[in-house]
Amino acid sequence: MFSQNKGLAKLLSVFMLVVIGSVNCLYEDQIKKFDWRTTQIGRLDQAYVELNGFQPRLLVSTKENVIASLCPKSGEVLWRQVFETGPRGSIKLMQLSSASSGADATAAARPGSAHGFDLLTVQGHAPALIRGWNANTGNLEWEWSLMPLQTEKALSSMWFYQNAMIYHVLPVWKSHLEVTPYFATSGQATGNTAKITAPWISEEKCILAGTYFTCIEGSQLISLDLTANQPQVISKALGETPVKPIRAMEGINGVIVVDDKLVGVKDDIPVCNALRGNSFTLGRFNNQNVIVTANVKDKYLNIDGYISESCQQITELTNSMPYPDHYGSPVIKSFDCKMNRNNDGKGCLFITDTSDDSILAVQQSKFRWTRSEALANIIATEFIDLPLADSEGELEKEMKGKAAADIVSAFIHRISSQVLHFKSLLLHVIGLGSKPSATQKAGLVRDAFGLHKMLVILTKSGKVFGIDNMSGKQHWQLHLDNVEEFSNGEQMRLLIQRTSKHFPLHALCMVVAKDKTTGNGVLYRFNPITGQPAEGGLLQLNYQIKQLSMLPETDTDFVKGILIMDSNNKVQVYPEHAKSKANGLYMYTANKATGSLNGFYVKYENSQLTTLPLWSVDLSGHNGDHQIISVASKNPIETVHSQGRVMPDRSVLYKYINPNLVAVFTQASDSIHKYLLNVYLIDVVSGSVVFSMMHRKVRPPLHVVHSENWLAYAHYNDKVRRTEITTIELYEGKTQANSTVWSSLRAPPMPLVERQTYIIPTLVTSMRETITERGITSKDVLIGTASGSIVELPWALLDPRRPISSSSNGREEGAMPYIPELPLPTENMINYNQTISRLNYIYTAPSGLESTCLVVAAGLDMFVTRISPSKTYDLLKEDFDYILISIVLVVLTTGSLVAKHLASRKSLKQAWK
């Protein structure tokens, strides 16, 4: 009886597992059908690869405060741990047990453990968290913390590991060093803090090279051995002052890299002085310590190995392969060789970091796998329409520019074009037609509904990607070297100058950035479909960029020019032949530090462009301590479908739709209210302040959405310690000042303002509104949360006109009553269980279908999908029965013809009676 019950229990458990496993989420058949996600770890910092253990592994730490384990064969993420952003989560040290000496195996071991640790990390500074991890599963095994007495000084603290001890080095710049040793796994201090006088140390010139604290002073190298009982100053002459910053070489104690060569801090430290290279690392090959270098020469990546004691080259470790330009300069991080009978170096795996934030795995002079970690820092995205198919392009070419003078010639031209089209199609079928183009072979062809597009992505490292938005395939990459964001914190810009709708002209995009060396502007123009440079490619400007704007009108080649204002308020247009299109434009600039805005009028006269200052607005407050923290304008491609809202009495409440309205937010501290947040709605053509409002005890993070006649922004209420979303709507009233053309210089009376605040039970990290081609579809607001979810909230929930009670007068019929708390239903999360780590960016774009909006969400990961705020009302369902509806139509048509015939016969018979 007992065995039968046991068997039934097993059967029931198996049935429950099957049932639970089959119910993953709502609409399971739609999972990953219209969306895809990439998982990133960020730019590589440290790496340890092991191929000879029980389980080969690659453990890494990154600049994005992430530790992870990658599969050495494929580069797939096996597990990762994402720490906090900023200094709180910065990884100060990552130590692998197998990378330490043999004496460390039993020292300070935890009870019941044969090793002190498997993987050890030091994170943050106030407090500093020292943690031990299971390197196979990524589980946390133990942890201890250290809270400094002075948190400001602890920000620059350093750590190193030696003989089961972990040393905390706290430099007090221009004064001294404080060194404290601890048992690595227990956190128990082994002695008092040693204070070492060192008045020459500075943050820009000093590094930690193993156990040596080393600084560069002119042409001398000054070092201190921090593990010595009585540390003494070690000085070494270099002969000349280094040009590049010094950096430590991982794996060898007391060796640094000075101007691409190895230098020991002491004369008795053996180094290979003859080696030259951009990067070095230490590893093991045939039971010997080996130094490996990686350099690029003549577009080839050359990897060479040398015995560290004798500096003799190991030919088995030599690798050479073509190196694409879009990877930038390489830095080798780690390598290991799988032990075999031949020891011919074919089992060696080299892990390399690049300046474009990629991770390369090299084996046998080939790239075994690559990871594009630049996608962990996306700053701009654009959707580009794909080109026409070859057959459609031929037809378009025939029809283009041949307008017929009369109906007969138009009909003849139409018939001849169709004949040519049929001939081209027939030749393609029998294999005698022209060869398909490269885009045709890659499947980059425009579809009927405009859902298939090229996703162009610009990243923080200057890397640009061309990705298929349907499959996620990377079709091309390019890297802009030596570029960065602008000095005021504004990111690089990605602009579309010409779309793919002007056949046979190709699409044209531009990247606007700042040169790292000179600080001047950089323009790069390229074809977004192929990634090839266009219209001259890279252009170095001889001035700094202060403001830029796209011209509203195109020239004869359908290219929208870029209007650029320099630091002297002079303007330039690229391409230059579009200067005349800039006449009569208005521009504005915002100085975040001083809290001031200035408006300018651009005038084209005598083939020259000049700017005329029009207005200036000072938002710095009476104490001058208000700073601008955010400026939000409307989407330039937005289309407003309805000019008003119908009221219950059949009257119309017209929207205040000012295309020149900009929302400006300023922040200041206050002795009474602690924080002050000011909101200004400013017309940037006339400089008039349309509306202003103040929030007390409110502080960032601030995220803003500005669209049509409404504004929504999320902020943190410091008084009640919760996140709130405030919405504002502007209306002209029951009468409209001008229903055809908006003029900011003859603006209507001040708008009617509706405002309301809602409570959202999560931390908001980003916000974006949905957008469609004609604006008919209802608007939704996409809210990114700290948990990595994207919540789609209809505007009806955020509407400030929601009535306090259902019987309130002056409210729309059917409006939902006001409730302070916003619901976050799980079915409204468009990324269901595809969590996006550190979600901080959402971008939306219209598709060819009016009901559908394309979405890109990014943080550490990237997620691409499409949504339909009003459902797919303009698209038939996939299970639509075409056969049944065809049969019904045929039957109805036949029946109507038969009925018509019978009716005519009946009427004829009645007429003869």
Tab-separated table of N, CA and C in Angstrom, residues 382-442:
chain	number	residue	atom	x	y	z
A	382	GLU	N	17.741	55.008	-34.120
A	382	GLU	CA	16.839	55.461	-35.180
A	382	GLU	C	16.401	54.250	-35.994
A	383	PHE	N	15.133	54.258	-36.432
A	383	PHE	CA	14.616	53.242	-37.341
A	383	PHE	C	14.649	53.808	-38.760
A	384	ILE	N	15.267	53.082	-39.687
A	384	ILE	CA	15.390	53.515	-41.073
A	384	ILE	C	14.598	52.551	-41.958
A	385	ASP	N	13.779	53.105	-42.853
A	385	ASP	CA	13.048	52.276	-43.812
A	385	ASP	C	14.031	51.564	-44.727
A	386	LEU	N	13.763	50.296	-45.002
A	386	LEU	CA	14.613	49.519	-45.891
A	386	LEU	C	14.342	49.887	-47.348
A	387	PRO	N	15.308	49.639	-48.248
A	387	PRO	CA	15.089	49.961	-49.666
A	387	PRO	C	14.106	49.001	-50.314
A	388	LEU	N	13.668	49.371	-51.498
A	388	LEU	CA	12.735	48.538	-52.244
A	388	LEU	C	13.430	47.285	-52.761
A	389	ALA	N	12.623	46.267	-53.081
A	389	ALA	CA	13.159	45.081	-53.744
A	389	ALA	C	13.627	45.453	-55.145
A	390	ASP	N	14.482	44.593	-55.724
A	390	ASP	CA	15.061	44.908	-57.027
A	390	ASP	C	13.983	45.092	-58.100
A	391	SER	N	12.988	44.212	-58.094
A	391	SER	CA	11.926	44.318	-59.108
A	391	SER	C	11.105	45.585	-58.906
A	392	GLU	N	10.800	45.924	-57.657
A	392	GLU	CA	10.057	47.148	-57.375
A	392	GLU	C	10.893	48.377	-57.706
A	393	GLY	N	12.202	48.253	-57.482
A	393	GLY	CA	13.077	49.364	-57.809
A	393	GLY	C	13.144	49.639	-59.298
A	394	GLU	N	13.150	48.580	-60.100
A	394	GLU	CA	13.149	48.770	-61.548
A	394	GLU	C	11.862	49.451	-62.006
A	395	LEU	N	10.743	49.033	-61.431
A	395	LEU	CA	9.471	49.655	-61.787
A	395	LEU	C	9.436	51.114	-61.357
A	396	GLU	N	9.965	51.394	-60.165
A	396	GLU	CA	10.011	52.764	-59.668
A	396	GLU	C	10.899	53.628	-60.560
A	397	LYS	N	12.003	53.041	-61.025
A	397	LYS	CA	12.912	53.779	-61.894
A	397	LYS	C	12.234	54.111	-63.223
A	398	GLU	N	11.427	53.172	-63.742
A	398	GLU	CA	10.746	53.411	-65.001
A	398	GLU	C	9.677	54.496	-64.864
A	399	MET	N	9.002	54.474	-63.720
A	399	MET	CA	7.898	55.412	-63.528
A	399	MET	C	8.374	56.792	-63.115
A	400	LYS	N	9.565	56.885	-62.564
A	400	LYS	CA	10.033	58.135	-61.972
A	400	LYS	C	10.380	59.148	-63.059
A	401	GLY	N	9.888	60.330	-62.953
A	401	GLY	CA	10.273	61.426	-63.832
A	401	GLY	C	9.696	61.351	-65.227
A	402	LYS	N	8.668	60.535	-65.479
A	402	LYS	CA	8.096	60.423	-66.816
A	402	LYS	C	6.591	60.704	-66.761
A	403	ALA	N	6.272	61.842	-66.294
A	403	ALA	CA	4.859	62.201	-66.189
A	403	ALA	C	4.255	62.375	-67.580
A	404	ALA	N	3.131	61.751	-67.826
A	404	ALA	CA	2.506	61.782	-69.149
A	404	ALA	C	1.725	63.068	-69.347
A	405	ALA	N	1.674	63.496	-70.616
A	405	ALA	CA	0.984	64.738	-70.918
A	405	ALA	C	-0.522	64.545	-71.002
A	406	ASP	N	-0.972	63.361	-71.426
A	406	ASP	CA	-2.401	63.120	-71.544
A	406	ASP	C	-2.716	61.703	-71.074
A	407	ILE	N	-3.965	61.353	-71.099
A	407	ILE	CA	-4.411	60.069	-70.581
A	407	ILE	C	-3.912	58.925	-71.459
A	408	VAL	N	-3.908	59.114	-72.780
A	408	VAL	CA	-3.510	58.035	-73.690
A	408	VAL	C	-2.037	57.675	-73.489
A	409	SER	N	-1.169	58.696	-73.445
A	409	SER	CA	0.251	58.429	-73.242
A	409	SER	C	0.514	57.848	-71.858
A	410	ALA	N	-0.256	58.290	-70.857
A	410	ALA	CA	-0.103	57.723	-69.512
A	410	ALA	C	-0.481	56.247	-69.501
A	411	PHE	N	-1.562	55.903	-70.236
A	411	PHE	CA	-1.974	54.503	-70.309
A	411	PHE	C	-0.938	53.655	-71.038
A	412	ILE	N	-0.381	54.179	-72.144
A	412	ILE	CA	0.638	53.450	-72.897
A	412	ILE	C	1.895	53.247	-72.041
A	413	HIS	N	2.293	54.301	-71.309
A	413	HIS	CA	3.479	54.186	-70.441
A	413	HIS	C	3.251	53.175	-69.327
A	414	ARG	N	2.039	53.133	-68.820
A	414	ARG	CA	1.711	52.177	-67.763
A	414	ARG	C	1.806	50.744	-68.264
A	415	ILE	N	1.252	50.488	-69.460
A	415	ILE	CA	1.276	49.145	-70.036
A	415	ILE	C	2.714	48.723	-70.344
A	416	SER	N	3.505	49.619	-70.929
A	416	SER	CA	4.892	49.277	-71.244
A	416	SER	C	5.705	48.998	-69.984
A	417	SER	N	5.452	49.734	-68.942
A	417	SER	CA	6.162	49.499	-67.673
A	417	SER	C	5.793	48.146	-67.095
A	418	GLN	N	4.522	47.778	-67.180
A	418	GLN	CA	4.099	46.481	-66.675
A	418	GLN	C	4.723	45.342	-67.494
A	419	VAL	N	4.843	45.545	-68.809
A	419	VAL	CA	5.488	44.531	-69.656
A	419	VAL	C	6.944	44.364	-69.266
A	420	LEU	N	7.654	45.476	-69.046
A	420	LEU	CA	9.051	45.401	-68.625
A	420	LEU	C	9.175	44.730	-67.259
A	421	HIS	N	8.222	45.022	-66.386
A	421	HIS	CA	8.239	44.411	-65.061
A	421	HIS	C	8.027	42.898	-65.170
A	422	PHE	N	7.078	42.474	-66.022
A	422	PHE	CA	6.838	41.038	-66.218
A	422	PHE	C	8.054	40.361	-66.852
A	423	LYS	N	8.719	41.042	-67.810
A	423	LYS	CA	9.925	40.499	-68.426
A	423	LYS	C	11.029	40.313	-67.399
A	424	SER	N	11.229	41.318	-66.526
A	424	SER	CA	12.258	41.213	-65.486
A	424	SER	C	11.946	40.068	-64.532
A	425	LEU	N	10.656	39.907	-64.172
A	425	LEU	CA	10.268	38.829	-63.267
A	425	LEU	C	10.510	37.467	-63.906
A	426	LEU	N	10.188	37.326	-65.218
A	426	LEU	CA	10.387	36.068	-65.920
A	426	LEU	C	11.872	35.715	-66.008
A	427	LEU	N	12.728	36.696	-66.280
A	427	LEU	CA	14.163	36.447	-66.360
A	427	LEU	C	14.715	36.029	-65.001
A	428	HIS	N	14.195	36.600	-63.931
A	428	HIS	CA	14.636	36.216	-62.584
A	428	HIS	C	14.229	34.781	-62.275
A	429	VAL	N	13.047	34.368	-62.743
A	429	VAL	CA	12.574	33.007	-62.457
A	429	VAL	C	13.422	31.967	-63.166
A	430	ILE	N	13.772	32.203	-64.444
A	430	ILE	CA	14.555	31.219	-65.202
A	430	ILE	C	16.050	31.375	-64.985
A	431	GLY	N	16.455	32.351	-64.153
A	431	GLY	CA	17.858	32.478	-63.801
A	431	GLY	C	18.690	33.286	-64.753
A	432	LEU	N	18.075	34.058	-65.662
A	432	LEU	CA	18.831	34.858	-66.626
A	432	LEU	C	18.793	36.345	-66.311
A	433	GLY	N	18.133	36.712	-65.236
A	433	GLY	CA	18.036	38.118	-64.886
A	433	GLY	C	19.292	38.625	-64.205
A	434	SER	N	19.291	39.912	-63.901
A	434	SER	CA	20.435	40.505	-63.215
A	434	SER	C	20.561	39.942	-61.805
A	435	LYS	N	21.791	39.908	-61.310
A	435	LYS	CA	22.044	39.350	-59.986
A	435	LYS	C	21.432	40.236	-58.908
A	436	PRO	N	20.915	39.633	-57.853
A	436	PRO	CA	20.323	40.452	-56.772
A	436	PRO	C	21.393	41.275	-56.071
A	437	SER	N	20.981	42.413	-55.566
A	437	SER	CA	21.907	43.299	-54.863
A	437	SER	C	22.271	42.719	-53.501
A	438	ALA	N	23.264	43.373	-52.861
A	438	ALA	CA	23.719	42.890	-51.556
A	438	ALA	C	22.618	42.983	-50.515
A	439	THR	N	21.845	44.064	-50.539
A	439	THR	CA	20.742	44.200	-49.579
A	439	THR	C	19.653	43.172	-49.834
A	440	GLN	N	19.435	42.826	-51.123
A	440	GLN	CA	18.452	41.796	-51.455
A	440	GLN	C	18.893	40.442	-50.904
A	441	LYS	N	20.193	40.127	-51.040
A	441	LYS	CA	20.706	38.863	-50.527
A	441	LYS	C	20.599	38.797	-49.011
A	442	ALA	N	20.819	39.924	-48.343
A	442	ALA	CA	20.763	39.951	-46.877
A	442	ALA	C	19.345	39.985	-46.344
